[in-house]
C-alpha angles and dihedrals in degrees: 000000000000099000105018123071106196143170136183150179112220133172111198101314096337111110099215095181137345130189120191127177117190123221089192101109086047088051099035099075095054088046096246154009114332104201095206088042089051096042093050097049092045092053084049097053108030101089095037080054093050092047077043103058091032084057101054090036081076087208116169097219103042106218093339079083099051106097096195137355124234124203132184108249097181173145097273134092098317090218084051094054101035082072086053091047095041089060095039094056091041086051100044090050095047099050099032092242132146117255123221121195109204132192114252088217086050082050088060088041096061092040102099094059092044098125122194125242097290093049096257132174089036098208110167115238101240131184127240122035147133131248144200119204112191097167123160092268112015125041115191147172110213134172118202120195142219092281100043103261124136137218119196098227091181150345153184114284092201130335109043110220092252095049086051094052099046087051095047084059095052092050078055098050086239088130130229127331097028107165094096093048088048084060094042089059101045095051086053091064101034097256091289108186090209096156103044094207125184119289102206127223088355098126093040118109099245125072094234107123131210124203096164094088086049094051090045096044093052091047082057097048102045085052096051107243091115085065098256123118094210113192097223093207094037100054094025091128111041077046078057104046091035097060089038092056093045092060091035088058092051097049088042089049103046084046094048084051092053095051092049085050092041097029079209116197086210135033121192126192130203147169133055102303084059090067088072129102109215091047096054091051094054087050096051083056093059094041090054094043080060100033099231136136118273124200124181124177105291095222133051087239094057093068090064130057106286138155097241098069080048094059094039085049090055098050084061091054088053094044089050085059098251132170121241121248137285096244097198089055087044094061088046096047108091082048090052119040114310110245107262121206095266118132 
């Protein structure tokens, strides 16, 4: 992850501790993420948040009792990751323990049937399903089947739904991240689509997305070449839902296209954008409509990057039978191309 740094103890799918410090007051200010500012913090918390998360696992052993270590590989900021990597591999060494690199997106994937210490919720794990992933910088729509296999049915082709939000808002003045603030304002007004703007690639036959023409299409018109003299201030909160309600009705229309295509019996959704209200109202609608089984992440936590769906990730991956990692092309892998959720 780029602005969490976050470590956990997990045992299947129990989270048995988990430790996260945010770097978002340090990124906020500049707008964004600042890749030496995120690397440097990360270096500076990653073995407090280790000691951190060891600490609250209550284990009686320490690490004598860990059976194998999980890292995030990508995709993600690579000088971000490298820190991550860095620890897994030293940890893995020292203790004689296998090393699992994990997809960041997989991590998402995994995030609805993440469970806390005493097993609760107790979801059942069931195959298959299909799953939306609306993270800050990837949106996805992936099936995964009775064995555990994906297949990637469509993705962004730029702009993921959470990157355009977060840059919506900055066009607004509304800071870094803005994705949260974009929901407060619509609520206040009841999610009022005021501006109808374009909603890109919704009527084409595939389920790729494009947010790119939407982002584009809002800078001109804040700046008055669609027109239209818009009163920022004034009109600060129908800019906000109807942007909001553009990238919500693509993601809505290319789900509702894959269900039609997998007739799925469960959806599960996972990354930041799920964390949002409006969104998973509009998705219980759908689910209801279909009459199918809906999961988001149980816990607030779970929508954001965090160590425990890593590690829960990483159970699966034991459970599939899979090898550990080739430590030495771990440590390779964010100078080289970061993994990407093809199998």
């Amino acid at each position: 992850p780029s602005h969490d740094t976050s470590v956990a103890v997990t045992e299947n799918r129990k989270v048995l501790s988990s430790a996260i410090s945010s770097q978002i007051d340090a990124h906020s200010k500049w707008g964004g993420i600042v890749p030496s500012i995120a690397k440097l913090a990360h270096a500076e918390r990653i073995d407090m948040m280790c000691k951190s998360a060891l600490k609250k696992a209550h284990l009686t052993n320490g690490i004598k009792e860990i059976g194998a270590v999980a890292v995030t590989i990508g995709p993600g900021l690579s000088v971000a990751l490298e820190v991550g990597i860095k620890k897994a591999v030293e940890i893995a060494n020292e203790n004689s323990i296998p090393l699992y690199g994990v997809n960041h997106m997989e991590g998402h994937l995994y995030s609805p049937f993440v469970q806390n210490s005493k097993g609760k919720p107790d979801i059942p794990l069931c195959f298959p399903f299909l799953s939306l992933l609306v993270s800050g910088g990837h949106t996805m729509i992936v099936s995964v089947s009775d064995n555990g296999n994906y297949e990637i049915l469509g993705e962004t082709q730029d702009d993921a739904a959470g990157e355009a939000l977060d840059k919506a808002a900055k066009m607004l003045g509304l800071g870094y991240p803005g994705g949260e603030v974009m929901e407060r304002l619509s609520a206040e007004i009841n999610n009022v689509d005021k501006y109808k703007f374009p909603r890109p690639m919704i009527h084409e036959k595939t389920f790729n997305m494009s947010f790119s023409g939407l982002k584009t299409h809002f800078y001109y018109l804040l700046k008055g070449d669609k027109g239209q003299n818009i009163d920022i201030q004034h009109d600060l909160k129908y800019l906000a839902s109807s942007f909001q309600e553009a990238v919500f009705d693509v993601l809505l229309k290319k789900l509702e296209s894959a269900i039609n295509m997998k007739n799925p019996k469960t959806i599960c959704v996972g990354g930041g954008v799920s964390a949002n209200k409006y969104l998973r109202l509009k998705l219980r609608r759908l689910s209801k409509k279909y009459a199918i089984d809906l999961h988001f992440p149980p816990y607030k936590y779970l929508c954001g990057d965090n160590g425990a769906m890593i590690g829960v990730a990483a159970s699966m991956m034991i459970k599939r039978g899979e090898n550990p990692s080739n430590i030495n092309l771990i440590e390779r892998i964010p100078r080289l191309s970061l993994v990407q959720l093809k199998k």
